[in-house]
Short mmCIF file of C-alpha atoms and ligand atoms in Angstrom, two decimals:
data_model
loop_
_atom_site.label_atom_id
_atom_site.label_comp_id
_atom_site.label_asym_id
_atom_site.label_seq_id
_atom_site.Cartn_x
_atom_site.Cartn_y
_atom_site.Cartn_z
CA MET A 29 85.43 190.47 130.17
CA THR A 30 83.85 193.52 128.78
CA THR A 31 85.85 196.92 129.72
CA ASP A 32 84.43 198.70 132.61
CA ALA A 33 85.94 202.19 132.02
CA LEU A 34 88.59 203.68 130.23
CA GLN A 35 90.75 206.48 132.27
CA HIS A 36 91.81 209.46 130.95
CA ASP A 37 95.91 208.15 130.91
CA GLY A 38 94.82 205.78 128.39
CA THR A 39 94.82 202.45 130.70
CA THR A 40 91.34 200.25 131.40
CA THR A 41 90.42 198.52 134.24
CA HIS A 42 87.92 195.28 134.62
CA GLU A 43 86.22 194.96 137.72
CA GLY A 44 88.52 193.66 140.83
CA GLU A 45 91.53 193.22 138.35
CA PRO A 46 94.42 195.93 137.92
CA ALA A 47 94.42 198.99 135.04
CA VAL A 48 95.68 197.54 131.93
CA SER A 49 96.93 199.21 128.60
CA ALA A 50 94.84 200.10 125.83
CA ALA A 51 96.53 197.57 123.65
CA THR A 52 96.60 194.64 126.61
CA ALA A 53 92.48 195.79 126.76
CA ALA A 54 91.27 195.52 122.75
CA ALA A 55 93.57 192.20 122.67
CA ILE A 56 91.97 190.50 125.89
CA ASP A 57 88.61 191.85 124.66
CA GLN A 58 88.57 190.39 121.31
CA VAL A 59 89.33 186.87 122.93
CA GLU A 60 86.88 187.13 125.13
CA ALA A 61 84.70 187.99 122.63
CA HIS A 62 85.82 184.75 120.42
CA ALA A 63 87.33 182.23 122.22
CA ALA A 64 85.56 180.00 124.45
CA HIS A 65 85.59 181.15 127.62
CA ASN A 66 86.95 177.99 129.63
CA TYR A 67 90.04 180.00 131.57
CA HIS A 68 90.60 182.51 133.22
CA PRO A 69 93.73 184.52 132.68
CA LEU A 70 95.52 187.09 134.35
CA PRO A 71 95.32 190.28 132.77
CA VAL A 72 98.75 190.24 130.37
CA VAL A 73 98.81 189.44 126.59
CA VAL A 74 102.63 187.88 125.74
CA GLU A 75 104.05 189.00 122.71
CA HIS A 76 107.39 187.53 122.44
CA ALA A 77 109.55 185.47 125.26
CA GLU A 78 113.24 184.29 125.74
CA GLY A 79 114.27 182.10 128.09
CA ALA A 80 112.62 182.56 131.50
CA TRP A 81 111.48 185.80 130.62
CA VAL A 82 108.70 187.40 128.64
CA THR A 83 107.44 190.61 127.11
CA ASP A 84 103.59 191.97 126.38
CA VAL A 85 102.45 194.25 123.97
CA ASP A 86 103.24 196.99 126.09
CA GLY A 87 107.02 196.11 126.22
CA ARG A 88 107.30 195.17 129.90
CA ARG A 89 109.00 192.04 131.04
CA TYR A 90 107.79 189.76 133.42
CA LEU A 91 109.41 186.46 134.62
CA ASP A 92 107.87 183.80 133.84
CA CYS A 93 107.55 181.49 136.83
CA LEU A 94 104.60 179.14 135.58
CA ALA A 95 106.37 177.97 132.44
CA ALA A 96 103.26 176.52 130.84
CA TYR A 97 102.80 174.37 133.76
CA SER A 98 106.34 172.89 133.17
CA SER A 99 106.08 172.60 129.06
CA MET A 100 108.72 175.11 129.22
CA ASN A 101 111.48 173.27 131.38
CA PHE A 102 113.98 174.22 129.13
CA GLY A 103 113.29 177.92 128.33
CA HIS A 104 111.54 179.87 125.77
CA GLY A 105 113.11 179.99 122.48
CA ASN A 106 115.25 177.35 123.79
CA PRO A 107 118.70 177.57 121.08
CA ARG A 108 118.90 173.85 121.03
CA LEU A 109 115.42 172.85 120.41
CA LEU A 110 114.35 175.86 117.77
CA ALA A 111 117.52 174.45 115.45
CA ALA A 112 115.98 171.18 115.74
CA ALA A 113 112.55 172.21 114.70
CA HIS A 114 113.70 174.81 112.12
CA ALA A 115 115.87 171.95 110.42
CA GLN A 116 112.99 169.48 110.63
CA LEU A 117 110.85 172.22 109.13
CA ASP A 118 112.42 172.06 106.28
CA ARG A 119 112.44 168.58 105.61
CA VAL A 120 109.49 167.15 106.28
CA THR A 121 106.68 167.73 109.22
CA LEU A 122 104.06 164.96 108.55
CA THR A 123 103.60 161.82 107.02
CA SER A 124 101.31 160.16 108.93
CA ARG A 125 101.93 156.45 110.79
CA ALA A 126 100.98 154.99 106.69
CA PHE A 127 104.34 155.24 106.49
CA HIS A 128 107.54 155.30 108.08
CA SER A 129 109.86 158.84 108.85
CA ALA A 130 113.32 159.11 109.20
CA ALA A 131 112.89 160.92 112.23
CA LEU A 132 110.35 158.59 114.29
CA GLY A 133 113.06 155.93 115.39
CA PRO A 134 115.88 158.39 116.45
CA PHE A 135 113.32 160.00 118.93
CA VAL A 136 111.79 156.52 119.80
CA GLU A 137 114.65 154.94 120.85
CA ALA A 138 116.28 157.42 122.68
CA LEU A 139 113.39 157.75 124.24
CA ALA A 140 112.91 154.30 125.74
CA GLU A 141 116.55 154.29 126.66
CA LEU A 142 116.52 157.58 128.72
CA ALA A 143 113.44 155.64 130.31
CA GLY A 144 114.77 152.21 130.85
CA LYS A 145 112.41 150.73 128.74
CA ASP A 146 112.28 149.19 125.34
CA MET A 147 108.80 150.58 123.98
CA VAL A 148 107.71 154.06 122.90
CA LEU A 149 103.87 154.71 121.91
CA PRO A 150 103.95 158.40 121.08
CA MET A 151 100.87 160.85 121.06
CA ASN A 152 100.13 164.32 121.00
CA THR A 153 98.62 165.64 124.26
CA GLY A 154 99.05 164.73 127.66
CA ALA A 155 95.07 163.37 127.52
CA GLU A 156 96.12 161.28 125.18
CA ALA A 157 99.18 159.82 126.58
CA VAL A 158 96.53 159.16 129.74
CA GLU A 159 93.63 157.79 127.35
CA SER A 160 96.30 155.26 125.72
CA ALA A 161 97.27 154.01 129.21
CA ILE A 162 93.73 153.43 130.27
CA LYS A 163 92.98 151.02 126.90
CA VAL A 164 96.33 149.49 127.03
CA ALA A 165 96.20 149.08 130.71
CA ARG A 166 92.61 147.47 129.80
CA ARG A 167 93.72 145.39 127.13
CA TRP A 168 96.65 143.84 129.48
CA ALA A 169 94.36 142.75 132.08
CA TYR A 170 92.34 140.71 129.43
CA GLN A 171 94.88 139.60 127.62
CA VAL A 172 97.65 139.18 129.75
CA LYS A 173 96.45 139.09 133.45
CA GLY A 174 93.58 137.05 132.41
CA VAL A 175 90.80 139.53 133.71
CA GLU A 176 87.13 138.92 132.88
CA ALA A 177 86.21 140.57 129.82
CA ASP A 178 84.97 144.21 130.10
CA ARG A 179 85.35 144.02 134.05
CA ALA A 180 88.94 145.52 134.35
CA GLU A 181 89.24 148.07 137.09
CA ILE A 182 91.90 151.07 136.98
CA ILE A 183 92.49 152.82 140.63
CA VAL A 184 93.20 156.43 140.67
CA MET A 185 93.80 159.37 143.30
CA GLU A 186 91.74 161.60 145.41
CA GLY A 187 92.59 164.89 143.94
CA ASN A 188 93.98 163.79 140.74
CA PHE A 189 94.18 165.78 137.59
CA HIS A 190 94.86 163.53 134.58
CA GLY A 191 93.65 165.89 131.49
CA ARG A 192 90.32 167.12 130.08
CA THR A 193 88.43 163.99 127.88
CA THR A 194 85.01 162.14 128.68
CA THR A 195 86.93 159.07 130.00
CA ILE A 196 89.54 161.39 132.13
CA VAL A 197 87.22 163.35 133.63
CA SER A 198 85.06 160.63 134.56
CA PHE A 199 87.46 159.48 137.72
CA SER A 200 87.98 163.48 138.57
CA ASP A 201 86.66 164.12 141.86
CA ASP A 202 87.15 167.89 141.15
CA PRO A 203 82.88 169.57 140.46
CA ASP A 204 84.69 172.21 138.66
CA ALA A 205 85.95 168.99 135.95
CA THR A 206 82.97 167.32 136.08
CA THR A 207 79.82 168.67 136.38
CA GLY A 208 77.66 168.98 133.33
CA TYR A 209 79.75 166.30 131.30
CA GLY A 210 77.94 163.25 132.42
CA PRO A 211 77.29 160.28 131.93
CA PHE A 212 81.13 158.77 132.84
CA THR A 213 83.38 156.18 131.86
CA PRO A 214 82.86 152.96 134.60
CA GLY A 215 85.84 151.41 135.75
CA PHE A 216 87.73 153.13 137.99
CA VAL A 217 87.96 153.45 141.97
CA ARG A 218 89.17 156.16 143.99
CA VAL A 219 91.40 155.82 146.90
CA PRO A 220 92.85 158.64 149.23
CA PHE A 221 96.73 159.83 147.80
CA GLY A 222 99.41 159.00 149.83
CA ASP A 223 97.68 156.09 151.94
CA ALA A 224 99.68 152.90 150.88
CA GLY A 225 96.84 150.75 152.78
CA ALA A 226 93.71 152.20 150.71
CA LEU A 227 95.11 151.31 147.87
CA GLU A 228 96.17 148.14 148.59
CA ALA A 229 92.93 147.24 150.52
CA ALA A 230 91.56 148.68 147.11
CA ILE A 231 92.77 145.60 144.58
CA GLY A 232 90.94 143.07 143.88
CA PRO A 233 90.92 140.43 141.06
CA ASN A 234 89.91 142.70 138.59
CA THR A 235 92.46 145.51 139.23
CA ALA A 236 94.03 146.00 136.23
CA ALA A 237 96.06 149.32 136.86
CA VAL A 238 97.10 152.41 139.56
CA LEU A 239 97.33 155.17 137.88
CA LEU A 240 98.81 158.02 140.01
CA GLU A 241 100.99 161.64 139.74
CA PRO A 242 104.20 160.94 141.51
CA ILE A 243 103.25 164.35 142.84
CA GLN A 244 100.12 165.98 142.26
CA GLY A 245 100.39 169.48 140.14
CA GLU A 246 96.90 170.62 139.74
CA ALA A 247 95.76 169.81 143.12
CA GLY A 248 98.80 172.01 145.05
CA ILE A 249 101.82 170.37 144.58
CA ASN A 250 100.78 167.68 146.66
CA VAL A 251 103.79 165.64 147.63
CA PRO A 252 102.77 161.96 149.48
CA PRO A 253 104.93 161.44 152.30
CA PRO A 254 107.87 159.71 151.97
CA GLY A 255 107.83 155.66 150.75
CA TYR A 256 104.95 156.23 149.44
CA LEU A 257 106.19 155.42 145.95
CA ARG A 258 107.98 152.52 146.84
CA ALA A 259 104.77 151.23 148.63
CA VAL A 260 102.74 151.61 145.62
CA ARG A 261 105.85 149.89 143.53
CA GLU A 262 105.87 146.90 146.35
CA ILE A 263 102.31 146.73 146.22
CA THR A 264 101.32 146.66 142.44
CA GLU A 265 104.22 144.31 142.13
CA ARG A 266 103.46 141.37 144.18
CA GLU A 267 99.65 142.10 143.29
CA ARG A 268 100.15 141.99 139.43
CA VAL A 269 98.88 145.30 139.11
CA LEU A 270 100.55 147.80 136.47
CA MET A 271 102.18 151.19 138.24
CA ILE A 272 101.10 153.71 135.84
CA ALA A 273 103.36 157.13 136.62
CA ASP A 274 101.78 160.56 135.01
CA GLU A 275 105.01 162.15 134.94
CA ILE A 276 103.47 164.29 132.75
CA GLN A 277 104.17 167.66 134.56
CA SER A 278 106.53 166.32 137.36
CA GLY A 279 109.05 164.49 134.84
CA LEU A 280 111.32 165.50 132.54
CA GLY A 281 113.41 167.26 135.08
CA ARG A 282 111.25 169.97 136.81
CA THR A 283 112.06 167.65 140.44
CA GLY A 284 115.44 167.52 140.11
CA ALA A 285 115.53 163.88 138.47
CA THR A 286 114.71 162.59 135.05
CA PHE A 287 111.34 161.19 136.35
CA GLN A 288 109.72 162.41 140.12
CA CYS A 289 109.76 158.20 140.35
CA ASP A 290 113.32 158.31 140.12
CA ASN A 291 114.10 160.46 143.56
CA GLU A 292 111.94 157.47 145.53
CA GLY A 293 114.06 155.04 143.78
CA VAL A 294 111.21 153.68 141.71
CA VAL A 295 110.51 152.35 138.32
CA PRO A 296 106.82 151.69 137.13
CA ASP A 297 105.37 149.47 134.70
CA VAL A 298 104.54 152.20 132.61
CA TYR A 299 105.51 156.29 131.82
CA LEU A 300 103.25 158.58 130.89
CA LEU A 301 105.06 161.94 129.24
CA GLY A 302 104.07 165.10 127.80
CA LYS A 303 104.58 168.74 128.27
CA ALA A 304 108.07 169.43 128.65
CA LEU A 305 108.54 166.72 125.90
CA GLY A 306 107.82 168.88 123.21
CA GLY A 307 110.02 171.85 124.71
CA GLY A 308 107.26 174.22 124.44
CA VAL A 309 107.70 173.89 120.60
CA VAL A 310 105.01 171.81 119.31
CA PRO A 311 102.57 169.14 121.45
CA VAL A 312 104.56 165.73 122.14
CA SER A 313 103.37 162.96 124.44
CA ALA A 314 104.06 159.14 125.14
CA VAL A 315 103.31 156.44 126.80
CA VAL A 316 106.62 154.48 127.98
CA ALA A 317 106.85 151.16 128.95
CA ASN A 318 108.40 147.51 127.99
CA SER A 319 106.61 145.28 125.33
CA ASP A 320 105.07 142.76 127.56
CA VAL A 321 102.89 145.96 128.36
CA LEU A 322 103.08 147.87 125.19
CA GLY A 323 102.79 145.13 123.02
CA VAL A 324 99.43 144.50 123.67
CA LEU A 325 98.45 146.96 120.83
CA THR A 326 98.07 145.49 117.44
CA PRO A 327 97.73 147.56 114.00
CA GLY A 328 94.43 149.02 113.67
CA SER A 329 93.96 149.12 117.44
CA HIS A 330 95.19 152.42 118.58
CA GLY A 331 96.18 155.18 116.62
CA SER A 332 96.82 159.03 115.84
CA THR A 333 97.46 161.23 112.83
CA PHE A 334 99.77 163.44 114.29
CA GLY A 335 101.36 160.87 116.87
CA GLY A 336 104.99 160.92 116.16
CA ASN A 337 105.41 163.24 113.33
CA PRO A 338 108.71 164.21 111.65
CA LEU A 339 108.33 167.61 113.63
CA ALA A 340 107.53 165.95 116.88
CA ALA A 341 109.96 163.69 116.91
CA ALA A 342 112.80 166.02 116.09
CA VAL A 343 112.11 168.06 118.80
CA GLY A 344 111.41 165.39 121.50
CA LEU A 345 114.87 163.64 120.30
CA GLU A 346 116.31 166.75 121.26
CA VAL A 347 114.44 167.08 124.60
CA VAL A 348 115.76 163.46 125.36
CA ARG A 349 119.60 164.27 124.61
CA MET A 350 119.02 167.68 126.53
CA LEU A 351 118.14 165.13 129.23
CA GLN A 352 120.68 162.63 128.95
CA GLU A 353 123.59 165.21 129.41
CA GLY A 354 121.77 165.29 133.27
CA ALA A 355 122.55 169.16 133.38
CA MET A 356 119.11 170.03 133.38
CA GLN A 357 118.37 167.82 136.23
CA ALA A 358 121.52 168.56 138.51
CA ARG A 359 119.85 172.83 137.76
CA ALA A 360 116.66 172.01 139.12
CA ARG A 361 118.17 170.46 141.88
CA GLU A 362 120.09 173.32 142.83
CA LEU A 363 118.54 176.36 142.51
CA GLY A 364 115.19 174.18 143.62
CA ALA A 365 117.03 173.54 146.86
CA ARG A 366 117.35 177.56 146.72
CA LEU A 367 113.69 178.21 146.30
CA GLN A 368 112.59 176.08 148.81
CA GLU A 369 114.75 177.89 151.64
CA GLY A 370 113.52 180.82 150.57
CA LEU A 371 110.08 180.32 150.37
CA GLY A 372 110.39 178.14 153.51
CA ALA A 373 111.15 181.88 155.46
CA LEU A 374 107.65 182.95 154.36
CA ILE A 375 106.07 181.02 156.59
CA GLY A 376 104.31 183.04 159.25
CA HIS A 377 104.15 185.46 157.25
CA GLY A 378 101.53 185.13 154.70
CA VAL A 379 102.27 181.70 154.05
CA THR A 380 100.77 178.75 155.75
CA ALA A 381 102.81 176.26 154.25
CA VAL A 382 104.93 175.65 151.41
CA ARG A 383 105.41 171.74 149.08
CA GLY A 384 107.49 171.16 146.51
CA ALA A 385 110.17 169.19 144.73
CA GLY A 386 112.93 170.38 143.02
CA LEU A 387 111.85 174.12 141.29
CA TRP A 388 108.40 173.18 141.49
CA ALA A 389 106.41 174.63 144.87
CA GLY A 390 102.89 175.16 146.04
CA ILE A 391 102.71 178.01 148.58
CA ASP A 392 99.51 178.30 150.42
CA ILE A 393 98.54 181.63 151.26
CA ASP A 394 97.06 182.96 154.43
CA PRO A 395 93.53 183.77 153.95
CA SER A 396 93.93 187.16 155.61
CA TYR A 397 96.64 188.33 153.24
CA GLY A 398 94.24 187.75 150.21
CA THR A 399 93.33 184.68 147.83
CA ALA A 400 96.03 183.18 145.32
CA ARG A 401 94.44 184.88 142.72
CA ASP A 402 94.66 188.11 144.55
CA VAL A 403 98.62 187.20 145.18
CA CYS A 404 99.80 186.34 141.36
CA LEU A 405 97.99 189.85 140.78
CA ARG A 406 100.27 191.89 142.33
CA LEU A 407 103.12 189.18 141.45
CA LEU A 408 102.54 190.38 138.41
CA GLU A 409 102.30 194.15 139.10
CA ARG A 410 105.44 193.19 140.34
CA GLY A 411 106.71 191.65 136.79
CA ILE A 412 106.18 187.64 138.24
CA LEU A 413 103.91 185.70 136.55
CA ALA A 414 102.33 182.95 138.60
CA LYS A 415 99.07 181.03 139.16
CA ASP A 416 96.77 180.26 141.59
CA THR A 417 95.18 176.89 142.21
CA HIS A 418 92.30 175.63 144.01
CA GLY A 419 91.77 179.01 146.19
CA GLN A 420 94.51 179.58 148.31
CA THR A 421 97.89 178.18 146.33
CA VAL A 422 100.13 179.76 143.97
CA ARG A 423 102.16 177.54 142.14
CA LEU A 424 105.56 178.43 141.00
CA ALA A 425 107.44 176.15 138.46
CA PRO A 426 110.22 178.58 136.28
CA PRO A 427 111.90 177.17 133.67
CA ILE A 428 114.91 175.30 134.90
CA VAL A 429 117.12 177.73 132.98
CA ILE A 430 116.33 180.39 134.89
CA ASP A 431 119.26 183.04 136.20
CA GLU A 432 120.07 182.46 139.99
CA ALA A 433 119.77 185.93 140.49
CA ASP A 434 116.39 185.82 139.13
CA LEU A 435 115.16 183.27 141.45
CA ASP A 436 116.56 185.42 144.68
CA MET A 437 114.22 188.41 142.47
CA LEU A 438 111.17 185.81 142.74
CA VAL A 439 111.57 185.15 146.12
CA ARG A 440 111.99 189.17 146.87
CA GLU A 441 108.96 189.80 144.88
CA PHE A 442 106.61 187.47 146.53
CA GLU A 443 107.75 188.14 149.76
CA ALA A 444 106.65 192.21 148.93
CA ALA A 445 103.59 191.15 147.14
CA LEU A 446 102.86 189.33 150.34
CA ALA A 447 103.52 192.90 152.09
CA HIS A 448 100.83 194.47 149.95
C1 LIG B 516 98.94 168.47 132.13
C2 LIG B 516 98.38 167.62 132.64
C3 LIG B 516 97.70 166.44 132.02
C4 LIG B 516 97.10 166.23 130.50
O1 LIG B 516 98.31 167.28 129.61
P1 LIG B 516 97.57 167.94 128.15
O2 LIG B 516 98.48 168.40 127.32
O3 LIG B 516 96.68 169.09 128.92
O4 LIG B 516 96.36 167.23 127.88
C5 LIG B 516 97.95 164.93 132.35
N1 LIG B 516 98.42 164.87 133.47
C6 LIG B 516 98.93 165.54 134.14
C7 LIG B 516 100.20 164.97 135.34
C8 LIG B 516 99.15 167.44 133.65
O5 LIG B 516 99.93 168.06 134.44
#
């Protein structure tokens, strides 16, 4: 992005974007000049944050209604998480898994218990958790199920988003994610999301696993029909296929439950966790399953230098403790109902559809009111941070610690931004 014009009041404009201060423009230009252009951020430069609010380099405050794609579920600067991090910083931050650390045991034990499983594979980013689960599912297929060598298949969903590695984008159907990145990893079969019959028909003797998001986040908060997750569970159990639930965005309180699968009374074989597991402090991800599945990993067959590091484990443990108390899930459920009701009233007034669960909403914008990015830019001017996805959808995922009054303000400002 280049600065198009410096106006006499010291504000600058970029083509098609609102005027910004000289300080904001300078910060943006520095990033644009030296950071790879793999994102198209809204023109706001955050300097600090607390709870649901962030402050930019000009001292303007914004309500953060994206929460780093649900990584900040427990709020910016959450005192419990910062205290856990500070205490661990003074003890030890990294040992590698060549040695044991005193911090890892309490974390993996607590996380396994939270998920009702007995084993955890700690990793760092969400994509690594997904990659790890693919490897585990393939090994499980060969060593436990008896699938012919190198023939294992994993069923994935149309519209999926599971991260950015070469193998993960190999089964994406989003051209933005795949163009120019081939050759792709084989071994994946894609079926329509929400169609249990199509899933059942795709299962064959070599099927190792079904990998799905219980609600598709990046695709626009796509909620499958009621009963779908239960049907997937029933089919995969009967066909002896692993059900892998990628709860990296849907999990850990966002939808009013510990896991979105809980909302359908479903227990998958494998949970994939990330984002909020690190409380927005450090990257922490995990594959959580029983030992009959994760037990296929043996020393040297998989690893990560930073996976399960003491700092990550200390923060992750405090996240798990918070979720064990249940207050976050209850708050997301209660405030979520309020949010969905408020947004639902906008249907027919610039909004064509609202989808969501808990404190998580995808709002489709009537194209005659502009694109979703246009709406996000108007929201930005009104002190609300939100993000568009796939052209016409605005995604909202405020921190669960948001005040009721702030949530009501969000709905009011959304309505005002449509009337623009
Ligand atoms: C964000 C996300 C990932 C990838 O996580 P990263 O930490 O960005 O690698 C995977 N799956 C889902 C459902 C996600 O939302």
